[in-house]
CSV table of C-alpha atoms in Angstrom, one decimal:
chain,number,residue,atom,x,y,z
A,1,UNK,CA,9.9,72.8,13.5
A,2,UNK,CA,11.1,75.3,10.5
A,3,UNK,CA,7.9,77.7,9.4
A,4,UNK,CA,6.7,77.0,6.3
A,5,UNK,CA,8.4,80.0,4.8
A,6,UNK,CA,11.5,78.2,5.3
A,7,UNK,CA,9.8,74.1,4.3
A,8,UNK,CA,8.8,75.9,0.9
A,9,UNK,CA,12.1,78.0,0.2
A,10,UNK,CA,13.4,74.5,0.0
A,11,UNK,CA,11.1,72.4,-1.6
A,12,UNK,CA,11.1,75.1,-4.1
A,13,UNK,CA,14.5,73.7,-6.1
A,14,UNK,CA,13.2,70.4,-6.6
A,15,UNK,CA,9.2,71.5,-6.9
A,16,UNK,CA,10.5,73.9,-9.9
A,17,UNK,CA,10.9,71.1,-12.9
A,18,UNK,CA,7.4,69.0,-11.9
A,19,UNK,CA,3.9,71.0,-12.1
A,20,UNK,CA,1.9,68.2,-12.2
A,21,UNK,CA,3.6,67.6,-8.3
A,22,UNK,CA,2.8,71.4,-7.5
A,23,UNK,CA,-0.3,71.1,-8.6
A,24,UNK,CA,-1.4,67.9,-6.1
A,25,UNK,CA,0.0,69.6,-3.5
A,26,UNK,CA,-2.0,72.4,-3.9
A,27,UNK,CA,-4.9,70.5,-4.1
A,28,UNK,CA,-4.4,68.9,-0.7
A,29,UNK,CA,-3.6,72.6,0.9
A,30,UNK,CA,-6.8,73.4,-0.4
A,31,UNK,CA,-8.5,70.1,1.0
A,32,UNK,CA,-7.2,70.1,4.4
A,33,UNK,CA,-4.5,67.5,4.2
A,34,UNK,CA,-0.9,67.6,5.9
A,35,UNK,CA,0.9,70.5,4.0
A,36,UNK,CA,3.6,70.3,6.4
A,37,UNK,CA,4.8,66.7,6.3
A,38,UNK,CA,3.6,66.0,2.8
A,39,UNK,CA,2.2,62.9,4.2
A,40,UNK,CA,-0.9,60.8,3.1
A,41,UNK,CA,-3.6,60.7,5.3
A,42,UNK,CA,-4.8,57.6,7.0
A,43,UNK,CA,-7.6,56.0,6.3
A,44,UNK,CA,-9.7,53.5,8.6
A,45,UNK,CA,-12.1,50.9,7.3
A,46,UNK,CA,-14.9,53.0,7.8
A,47,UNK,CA,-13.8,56.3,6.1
A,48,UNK,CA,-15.6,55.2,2.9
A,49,UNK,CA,-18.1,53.1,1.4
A,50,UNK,CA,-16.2,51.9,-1.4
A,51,UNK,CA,-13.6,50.6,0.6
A,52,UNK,CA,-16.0,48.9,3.1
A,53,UNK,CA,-17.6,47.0,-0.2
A,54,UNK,CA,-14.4,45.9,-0.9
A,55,UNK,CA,-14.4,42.2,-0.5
A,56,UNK,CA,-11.5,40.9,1.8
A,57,UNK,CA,-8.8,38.4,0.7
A,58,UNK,CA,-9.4,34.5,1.3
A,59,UNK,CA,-7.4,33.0,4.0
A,60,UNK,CA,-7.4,29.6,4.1
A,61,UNK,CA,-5.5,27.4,6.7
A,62,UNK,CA,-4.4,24.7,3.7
A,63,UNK,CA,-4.3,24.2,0.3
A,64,UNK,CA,-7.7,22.1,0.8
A,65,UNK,CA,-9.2,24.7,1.8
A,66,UNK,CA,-8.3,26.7,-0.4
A,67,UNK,CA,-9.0,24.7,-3.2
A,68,UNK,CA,-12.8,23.2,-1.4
A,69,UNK,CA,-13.1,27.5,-1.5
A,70,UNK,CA,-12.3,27.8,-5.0
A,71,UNK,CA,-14.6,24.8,-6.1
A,72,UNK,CA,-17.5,26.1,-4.2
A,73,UNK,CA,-17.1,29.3,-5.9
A,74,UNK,CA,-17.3,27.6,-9.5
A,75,UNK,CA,-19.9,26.1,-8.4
A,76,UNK,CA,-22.0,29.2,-7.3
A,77,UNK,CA,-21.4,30.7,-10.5
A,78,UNK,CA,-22.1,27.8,-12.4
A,79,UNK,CA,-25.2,27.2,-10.9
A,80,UNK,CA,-26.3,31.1,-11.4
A,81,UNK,CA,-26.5,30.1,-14.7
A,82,UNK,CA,-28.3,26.9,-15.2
A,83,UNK,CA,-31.9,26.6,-14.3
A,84,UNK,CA,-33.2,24.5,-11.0
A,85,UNK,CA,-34.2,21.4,-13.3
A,86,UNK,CA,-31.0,21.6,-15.3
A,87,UNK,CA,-29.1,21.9,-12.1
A,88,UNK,CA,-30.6,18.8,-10.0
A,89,UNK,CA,-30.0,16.3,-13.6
A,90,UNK,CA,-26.3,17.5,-13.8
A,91,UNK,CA,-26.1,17.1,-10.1
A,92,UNK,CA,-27.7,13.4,-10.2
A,93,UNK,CA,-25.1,12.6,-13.2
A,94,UNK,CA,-22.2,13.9,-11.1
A,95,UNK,CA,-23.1,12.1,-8.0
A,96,UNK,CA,-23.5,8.4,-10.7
A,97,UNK,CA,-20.2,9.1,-12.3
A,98,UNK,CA,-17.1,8.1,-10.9
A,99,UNK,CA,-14.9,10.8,-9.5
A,100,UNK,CA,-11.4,11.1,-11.6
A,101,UNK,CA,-8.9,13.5,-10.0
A,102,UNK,CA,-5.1,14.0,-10.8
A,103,UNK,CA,-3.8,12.3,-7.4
A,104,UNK,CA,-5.6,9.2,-8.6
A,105,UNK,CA,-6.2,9.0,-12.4
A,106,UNK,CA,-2.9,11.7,-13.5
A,107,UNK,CA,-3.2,9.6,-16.5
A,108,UNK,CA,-6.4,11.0,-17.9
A,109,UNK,CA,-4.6,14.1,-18.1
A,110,UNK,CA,-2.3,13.3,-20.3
A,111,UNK,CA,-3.3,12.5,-24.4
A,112,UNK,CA,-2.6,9.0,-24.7
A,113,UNK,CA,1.1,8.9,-27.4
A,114,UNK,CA,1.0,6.8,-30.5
A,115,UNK,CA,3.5,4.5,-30.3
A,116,UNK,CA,6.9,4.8,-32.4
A,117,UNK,CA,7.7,2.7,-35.6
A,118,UNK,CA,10.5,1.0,-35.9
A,119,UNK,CA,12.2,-0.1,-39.1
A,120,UNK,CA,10.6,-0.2,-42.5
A,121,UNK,CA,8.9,3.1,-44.5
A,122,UNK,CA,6.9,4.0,-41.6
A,123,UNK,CA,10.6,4.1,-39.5
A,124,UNK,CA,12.4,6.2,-41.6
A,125,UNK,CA,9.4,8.8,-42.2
A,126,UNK,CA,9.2,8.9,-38.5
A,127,UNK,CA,13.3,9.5,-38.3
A,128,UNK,CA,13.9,11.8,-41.6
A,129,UNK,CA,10.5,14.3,-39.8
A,130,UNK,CA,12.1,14.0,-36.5
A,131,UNK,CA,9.1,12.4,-34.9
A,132,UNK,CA,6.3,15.3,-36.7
A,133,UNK,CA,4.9,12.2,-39.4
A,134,UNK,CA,4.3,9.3,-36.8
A,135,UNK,CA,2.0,7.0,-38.9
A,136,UNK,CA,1.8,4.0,-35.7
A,137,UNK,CA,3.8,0.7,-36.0
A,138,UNK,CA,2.4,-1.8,-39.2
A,139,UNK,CA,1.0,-4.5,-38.6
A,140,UNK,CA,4.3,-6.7,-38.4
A,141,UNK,CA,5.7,-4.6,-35.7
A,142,UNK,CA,2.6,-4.7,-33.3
A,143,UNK,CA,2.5,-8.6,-33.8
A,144,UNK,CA,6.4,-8.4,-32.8
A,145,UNK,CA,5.4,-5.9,-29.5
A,146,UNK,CA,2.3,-8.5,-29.1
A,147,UNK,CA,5.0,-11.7,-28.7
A,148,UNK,CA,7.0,-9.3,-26.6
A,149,UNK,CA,4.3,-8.7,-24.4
A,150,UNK,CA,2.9,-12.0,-23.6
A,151,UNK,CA,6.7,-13.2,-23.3
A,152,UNK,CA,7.9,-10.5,-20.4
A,153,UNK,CA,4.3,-11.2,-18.5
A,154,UNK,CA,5.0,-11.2,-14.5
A,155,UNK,CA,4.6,-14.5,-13.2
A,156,UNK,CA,3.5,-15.2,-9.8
A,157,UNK,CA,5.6,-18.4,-8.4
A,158,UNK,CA,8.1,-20.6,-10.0
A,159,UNK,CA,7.3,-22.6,-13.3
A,160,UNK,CA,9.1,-25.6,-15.5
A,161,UNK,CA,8.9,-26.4,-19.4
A,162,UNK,CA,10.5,-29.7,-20.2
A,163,UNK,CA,11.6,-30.3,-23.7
A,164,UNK,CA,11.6,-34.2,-24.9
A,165,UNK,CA,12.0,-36.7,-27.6
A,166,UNK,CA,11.7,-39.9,-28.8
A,167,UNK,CA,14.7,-39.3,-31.4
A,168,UNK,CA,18.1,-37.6,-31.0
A,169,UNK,CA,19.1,-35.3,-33.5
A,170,UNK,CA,15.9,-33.0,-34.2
A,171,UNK,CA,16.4,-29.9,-32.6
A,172,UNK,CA,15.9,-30.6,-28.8
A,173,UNK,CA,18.7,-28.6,-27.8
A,174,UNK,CA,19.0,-26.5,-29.7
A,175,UNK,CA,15.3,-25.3,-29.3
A,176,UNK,CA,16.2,-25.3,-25.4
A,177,UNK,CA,18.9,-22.6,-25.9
A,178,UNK,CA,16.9,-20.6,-28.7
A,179,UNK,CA,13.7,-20.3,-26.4
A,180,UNK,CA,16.4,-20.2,-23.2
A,181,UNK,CA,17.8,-17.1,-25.1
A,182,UNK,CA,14.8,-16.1,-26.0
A,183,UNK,CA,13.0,-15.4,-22.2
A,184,UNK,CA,16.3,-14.0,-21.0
A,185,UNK,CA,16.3,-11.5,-23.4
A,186,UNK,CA,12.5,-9.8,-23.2
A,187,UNK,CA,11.9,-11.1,-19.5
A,188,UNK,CA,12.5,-9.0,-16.8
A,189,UNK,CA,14.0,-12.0,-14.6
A,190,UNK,CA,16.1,-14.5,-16.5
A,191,UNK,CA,15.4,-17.3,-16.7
A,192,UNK,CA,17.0,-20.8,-15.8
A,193,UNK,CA,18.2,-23.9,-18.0
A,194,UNK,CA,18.9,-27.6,-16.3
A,195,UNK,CA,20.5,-30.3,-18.6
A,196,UNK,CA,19.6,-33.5,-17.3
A,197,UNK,CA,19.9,-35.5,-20.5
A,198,UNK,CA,21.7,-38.9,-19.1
A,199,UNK,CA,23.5,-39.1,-22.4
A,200,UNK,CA,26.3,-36.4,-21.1
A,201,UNK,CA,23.7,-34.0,-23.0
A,202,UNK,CA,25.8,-30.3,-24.6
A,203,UNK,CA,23.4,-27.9,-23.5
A,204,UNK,CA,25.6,-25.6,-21.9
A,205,UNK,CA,28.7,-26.0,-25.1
A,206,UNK,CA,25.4,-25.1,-27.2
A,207,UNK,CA,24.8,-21.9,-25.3
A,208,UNK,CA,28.6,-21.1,-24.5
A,209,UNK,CA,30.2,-22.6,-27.4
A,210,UNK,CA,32.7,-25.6,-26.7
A,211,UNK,CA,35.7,-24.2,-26.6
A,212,UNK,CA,34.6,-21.5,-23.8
A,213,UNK,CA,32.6,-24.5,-21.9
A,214,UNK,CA,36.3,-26.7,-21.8
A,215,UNK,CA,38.1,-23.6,-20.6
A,216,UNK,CA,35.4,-23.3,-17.8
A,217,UNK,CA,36.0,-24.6,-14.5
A,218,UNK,CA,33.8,-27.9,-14.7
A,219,UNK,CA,30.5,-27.6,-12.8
A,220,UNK,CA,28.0,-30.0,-13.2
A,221,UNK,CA,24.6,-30.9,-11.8
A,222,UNK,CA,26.2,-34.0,-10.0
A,223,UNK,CA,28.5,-31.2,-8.2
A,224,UNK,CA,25.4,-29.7,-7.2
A,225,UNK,CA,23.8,-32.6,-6.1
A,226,UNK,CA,26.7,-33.1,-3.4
A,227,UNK,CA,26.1,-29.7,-2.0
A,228,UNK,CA,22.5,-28.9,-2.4
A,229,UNK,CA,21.8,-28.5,1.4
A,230,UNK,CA,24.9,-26.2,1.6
A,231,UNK,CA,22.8,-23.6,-1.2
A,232,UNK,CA,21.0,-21.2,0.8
A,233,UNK,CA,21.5,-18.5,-1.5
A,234,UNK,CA,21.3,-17.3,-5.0
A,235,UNK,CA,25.3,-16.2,-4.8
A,236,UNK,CA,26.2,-19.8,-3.7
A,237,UNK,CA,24.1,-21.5,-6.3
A,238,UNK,CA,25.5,-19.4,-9.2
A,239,UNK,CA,28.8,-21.5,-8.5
A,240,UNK,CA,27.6,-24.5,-9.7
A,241,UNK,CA,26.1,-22.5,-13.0
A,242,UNK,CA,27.1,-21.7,-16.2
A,243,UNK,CA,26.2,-17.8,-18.1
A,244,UNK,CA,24.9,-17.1,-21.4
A,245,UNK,CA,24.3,-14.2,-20.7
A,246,UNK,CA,21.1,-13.3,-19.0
A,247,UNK,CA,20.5,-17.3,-19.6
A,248,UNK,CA,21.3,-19.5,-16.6
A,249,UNK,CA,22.7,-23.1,-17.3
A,250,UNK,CA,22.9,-26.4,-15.1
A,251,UNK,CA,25.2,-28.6,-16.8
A,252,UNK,CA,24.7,-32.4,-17.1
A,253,UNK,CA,27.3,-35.3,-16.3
A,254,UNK,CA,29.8,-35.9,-18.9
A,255,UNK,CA,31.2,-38.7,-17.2
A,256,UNK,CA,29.6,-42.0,-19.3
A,257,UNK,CA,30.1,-43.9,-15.5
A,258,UNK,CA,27.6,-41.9,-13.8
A,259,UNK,CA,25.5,-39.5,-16.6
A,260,UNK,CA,22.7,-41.8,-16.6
A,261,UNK,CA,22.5,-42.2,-12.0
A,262,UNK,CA,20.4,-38.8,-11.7
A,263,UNK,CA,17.1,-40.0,-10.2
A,264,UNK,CA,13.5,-38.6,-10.2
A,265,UNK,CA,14.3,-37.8,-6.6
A,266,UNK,CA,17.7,-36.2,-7.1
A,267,UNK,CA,16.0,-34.5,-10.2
A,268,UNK,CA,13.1,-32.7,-7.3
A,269,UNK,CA,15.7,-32.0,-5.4
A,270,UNK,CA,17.5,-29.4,-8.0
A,271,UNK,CA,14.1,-28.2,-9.6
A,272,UNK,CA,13.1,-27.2,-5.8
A,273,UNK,CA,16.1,-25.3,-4.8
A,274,UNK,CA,15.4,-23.5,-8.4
A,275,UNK,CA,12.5,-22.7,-7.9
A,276,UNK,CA,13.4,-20.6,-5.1
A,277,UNK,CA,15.4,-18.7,-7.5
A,278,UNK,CA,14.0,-18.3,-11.3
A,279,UNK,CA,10.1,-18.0,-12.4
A,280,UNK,CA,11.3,-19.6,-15.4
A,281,UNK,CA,13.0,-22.9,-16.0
A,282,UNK,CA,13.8,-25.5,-19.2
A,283,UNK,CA,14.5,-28.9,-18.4
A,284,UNK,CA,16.4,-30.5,-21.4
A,285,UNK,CA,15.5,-34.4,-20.8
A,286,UNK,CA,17.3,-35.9,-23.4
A,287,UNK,CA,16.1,-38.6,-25.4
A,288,UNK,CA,13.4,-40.8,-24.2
A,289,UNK,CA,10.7,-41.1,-21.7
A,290,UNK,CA,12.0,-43.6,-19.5
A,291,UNK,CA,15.3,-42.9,-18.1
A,292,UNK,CA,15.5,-42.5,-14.4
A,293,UNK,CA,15.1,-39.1,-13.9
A,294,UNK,CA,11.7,-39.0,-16.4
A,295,UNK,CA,9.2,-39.3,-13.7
A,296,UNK,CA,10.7,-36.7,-11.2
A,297,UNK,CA,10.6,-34.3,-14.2
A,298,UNK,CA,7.1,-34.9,-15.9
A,299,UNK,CA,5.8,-34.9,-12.1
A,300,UNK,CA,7.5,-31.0,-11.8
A,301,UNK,CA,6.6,-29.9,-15.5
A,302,UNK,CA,3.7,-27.2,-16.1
A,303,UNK,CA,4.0,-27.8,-20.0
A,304,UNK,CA,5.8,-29.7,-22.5
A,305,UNK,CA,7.6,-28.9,-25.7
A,306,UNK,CA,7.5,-32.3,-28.1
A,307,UNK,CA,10.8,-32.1,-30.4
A,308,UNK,CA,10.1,-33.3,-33.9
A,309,UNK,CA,11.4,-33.3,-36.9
A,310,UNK,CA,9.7,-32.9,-41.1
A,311,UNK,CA,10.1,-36.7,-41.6
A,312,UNK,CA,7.4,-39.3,-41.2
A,313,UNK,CA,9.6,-41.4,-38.3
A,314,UNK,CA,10.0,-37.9,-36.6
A,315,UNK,CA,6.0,-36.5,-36.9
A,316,UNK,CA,5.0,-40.7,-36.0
A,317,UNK,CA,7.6,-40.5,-32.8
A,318,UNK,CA,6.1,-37.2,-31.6
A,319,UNK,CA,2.9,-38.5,-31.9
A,320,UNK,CA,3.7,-41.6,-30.1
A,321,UNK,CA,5.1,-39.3,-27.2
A,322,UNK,CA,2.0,-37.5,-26.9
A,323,UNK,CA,0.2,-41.2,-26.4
A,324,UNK,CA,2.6,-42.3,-24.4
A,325,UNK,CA,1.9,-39.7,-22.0
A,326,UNK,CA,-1.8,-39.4,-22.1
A,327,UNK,CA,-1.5,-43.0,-21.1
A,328,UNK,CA,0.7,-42.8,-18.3
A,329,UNK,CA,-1.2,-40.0,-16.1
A,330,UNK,CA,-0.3,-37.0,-17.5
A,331,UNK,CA,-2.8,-36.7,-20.4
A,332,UNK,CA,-3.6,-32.7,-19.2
A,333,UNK,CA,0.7,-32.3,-20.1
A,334,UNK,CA,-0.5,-33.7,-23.8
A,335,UNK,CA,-3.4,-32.0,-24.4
A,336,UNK,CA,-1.5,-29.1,-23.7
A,337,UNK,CA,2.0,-29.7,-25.5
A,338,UNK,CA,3.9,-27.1,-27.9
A,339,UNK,CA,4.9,-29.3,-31.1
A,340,UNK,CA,8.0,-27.7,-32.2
A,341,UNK,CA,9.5,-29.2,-35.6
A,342,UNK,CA,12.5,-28.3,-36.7
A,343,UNK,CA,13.8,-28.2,-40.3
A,344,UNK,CA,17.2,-29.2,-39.4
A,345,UNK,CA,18.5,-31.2,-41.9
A,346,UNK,CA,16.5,-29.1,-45.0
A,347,UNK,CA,14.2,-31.8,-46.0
A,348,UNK,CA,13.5,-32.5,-50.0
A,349,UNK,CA,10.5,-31.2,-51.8
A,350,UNK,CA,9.0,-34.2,-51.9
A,351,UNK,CA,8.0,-34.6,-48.0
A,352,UNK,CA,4.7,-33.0,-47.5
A,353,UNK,CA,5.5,-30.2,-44.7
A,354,UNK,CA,1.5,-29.6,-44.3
A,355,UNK,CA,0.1,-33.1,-44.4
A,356,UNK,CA,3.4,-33.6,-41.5
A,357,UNK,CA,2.2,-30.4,-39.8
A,358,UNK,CA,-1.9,-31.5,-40.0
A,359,UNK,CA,-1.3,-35.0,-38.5
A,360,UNK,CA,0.4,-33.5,-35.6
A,361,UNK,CA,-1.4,-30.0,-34.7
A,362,UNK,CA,-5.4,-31.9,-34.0
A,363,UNK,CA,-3.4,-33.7,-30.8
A,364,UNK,CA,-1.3,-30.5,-28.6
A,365,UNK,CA,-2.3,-27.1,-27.6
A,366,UNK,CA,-0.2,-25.3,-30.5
A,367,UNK,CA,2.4,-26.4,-33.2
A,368,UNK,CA,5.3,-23.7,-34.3
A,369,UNK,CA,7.6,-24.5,-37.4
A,370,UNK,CA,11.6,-23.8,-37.3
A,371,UNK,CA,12.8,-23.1,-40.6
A,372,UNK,CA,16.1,-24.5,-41.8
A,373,UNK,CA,18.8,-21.7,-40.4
A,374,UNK,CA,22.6,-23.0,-40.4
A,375,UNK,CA,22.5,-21.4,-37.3
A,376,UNK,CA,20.8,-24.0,-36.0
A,377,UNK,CA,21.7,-27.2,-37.6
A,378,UNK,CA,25.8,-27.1,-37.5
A,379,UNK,CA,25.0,-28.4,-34.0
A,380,UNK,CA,27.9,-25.5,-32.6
A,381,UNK,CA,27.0,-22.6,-30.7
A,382,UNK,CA,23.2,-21.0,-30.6
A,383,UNK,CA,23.6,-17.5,-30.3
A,384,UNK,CA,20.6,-15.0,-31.3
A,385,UNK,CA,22.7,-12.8,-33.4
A,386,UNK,CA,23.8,-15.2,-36.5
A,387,UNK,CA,19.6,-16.6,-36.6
A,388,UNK,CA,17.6,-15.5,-39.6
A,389,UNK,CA,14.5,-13.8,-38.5
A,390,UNK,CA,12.1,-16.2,-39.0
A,391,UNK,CA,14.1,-18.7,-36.8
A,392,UNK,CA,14.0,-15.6,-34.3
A,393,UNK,CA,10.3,-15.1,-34.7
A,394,UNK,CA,10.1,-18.8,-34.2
A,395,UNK,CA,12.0,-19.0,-31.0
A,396,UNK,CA,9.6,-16.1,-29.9
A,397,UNK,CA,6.2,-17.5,-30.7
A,398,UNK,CA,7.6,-20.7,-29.2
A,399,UNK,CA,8.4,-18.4,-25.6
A,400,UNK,CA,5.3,-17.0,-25.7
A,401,UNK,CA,3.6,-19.9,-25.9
A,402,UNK,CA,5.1,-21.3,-23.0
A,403,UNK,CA,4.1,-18.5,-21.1
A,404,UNK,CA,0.8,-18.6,-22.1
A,405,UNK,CA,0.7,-22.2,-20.6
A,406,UNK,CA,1.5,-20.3,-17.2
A,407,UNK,CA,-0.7,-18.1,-16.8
């Protein structure tokens, strides 16, 4: 080893620019320590009483531990500074209340968000702020989110709506695609419409629009009928359907020679393999309550929409349908019909719309009024887009309705 003559001549260079080094060496000549190596000394646990009251790290096998550690140590302290009596009443609350955490309720951790406007002053203040002014939806827009709601509700099973008249020519159909258009469009799972009006009924040309229906390969239910126990899957029964859409269509017989042969059994047959399928279905029955396929379809229906129209004939013939059928059996489908009259034809001033509306809504569940809307009454294509907004808001309060009867 050099002598320390030598260890300082060299240390010397770099010692000459840094006192404050110098002078820490010295001290540790003076106080025994390693001059030679410059080295610290080593200290064991028990070379001083401040280290040994030094409290040693937590080690914890898992993060439950660690965290049952960390509580308990809240805990101490916390109770350090409540007195005994205090301490047992909080405990006694604690132990009553129920235990929230962020595994199982993350959401009370999180400030519940006002909802977005949409349209309207309350829209554009939101829009031109960039979200900083968010007075809530008004009133129209929550009833709008309300009909939403109750329309997209999850079903459990499979359920059917028929939609009947005494009279042609007020609005059946054409409340059969509005309402069909309606569900596809705020339910999850779309939803599923069968003609089986035996008066080569134009559901589908009123959801597709003729012209695409006659270019359309020409599937009807009596196709289906041939092949039902060949359908064992949703891909082989959307052959024999039509699309609007998120809408799904069973078309009805044109042919005069055999649109009126579909029976009440044939009828169960179809609405079973659907039901397999869609939660949803609208049966368009055509006019009358006594063609052969009537019974198969008020034995299969969970509710009823009653077509009607703002004349005295059309408000006496839905009311006559509603006797008919508490007489018949099926006085629970009565009590609970949807009486949807339609102002197709843009009746004069002189009918009374209210006395109408009062003679029919005492005898079914709920009664909803279509407004006149060309849209509508031109007896061509049904599509969502042309309807005013009340017709729309119609259509959905009519939806909604019939879920309600679900559920």
């Amino acid at each position: 080893m050099p002598d320390s003559v030598d260890n300082e001549a060299s240390a010397a260079p770099s010692d000459g620019g840094q006192p404050e080094l110098r002078r820490r060496r010295d001290r540790r000549r003076a106080e025994g320590d390693d001059a030679w190596t410059g080295t610290m000394p080593i200290i064991t646990p028990n070379d001083s009483d401040a280290h040994a009251a030094a409290p040693a790290p937590l080690q914890s096998r898992s993060w439950a531990e660690a965290a049952a550690a960390a509580d308990a140590s809240l805990e101490g302290e916390a109770s350090a500074a409540v007195p005994p009596a205090a301490a047992r009443a909080g405990r006694t609350a604690a132990a009553k209340a129920p235990v929230s955490d962020f595994i199982s309720s993350p959401g009370s951790f999180v400030k519940e968000q006002k909802p977005r406007p949409v349209g309207g002053f309350r829209g554009m203040l939101y829009k031109l702020t960039g979200g900083a002014w968010n007075l809530g939806p008004s009133a129209k827009q929550r009833e709008e989110d309300e009909l939403a709601r109750r329309i997209s509700r999850q079903l459990q099973g499979s359920y059917n709506t028929a939609v009947l008249s005494l009279k042609g020519g007020i609005g059946k159909t054409s409340t059969t695609v509005g309402v069909g258009l309606t569900l596809a469009e705020f339910r999850g799972d779309p939803p599923c419409a069968i003609d089986a009006n035996p008066d080569s009924g134009d559901l589908v040309e009123r959801a597709l629009g003729e012209g695409i229906y006659q270019k359309a390969t020409p599937r009807t239910i009596t196709d289906l009928l041939k092949n039902v126990d060949n359908v064992d899957s949703l891909t082989a029964l959307a052959r024999y359907m039509h699309h609007a859409g998120r809408l799904h269509l069973i078309a009805g017989e044109q042919d005069p020679e055999v649109s009126d042969s579909l029976t009440a059994e044939e009828y169960l047959r179809i609405r079973q393999l659907i039901s397999g399928y869609y939660s949803v279905a609208l049966t368009d029955c055509g006019t009358g309550v006594t063609h052969n396929a009537m019974s198969g379809i008020l034995q299969s229906a969970d509710n009823l929409i009653i077509a009607a129209g703002y004349a005295v004939s059309g408000a006496k013939r839905a009311r006559s349908t509603l006797q008919w059928l508490a007489s018949h059996g099926y006085e629970e489908l009565a009590r609970n019909a949807i009486v949807v009259i339609t102002d197709k034809d843009e009746v004069s001033s002189r009918v009374d719309k209210d006395a109408i509306e009062e003679h029919l809504s005492g005898i079914c569940r709920q009664l909803i009024a279509v407004p006149h809307d060309r849209g509508v009454a031109d007896g061509d294509l049904v599509t969502l887009d042309v309807l005013r907004p009340d017709t729309r808001r119609a259509y959905k309060e009519i939806a909604a309705a019939i879920v309600d009867g679900y559920v």
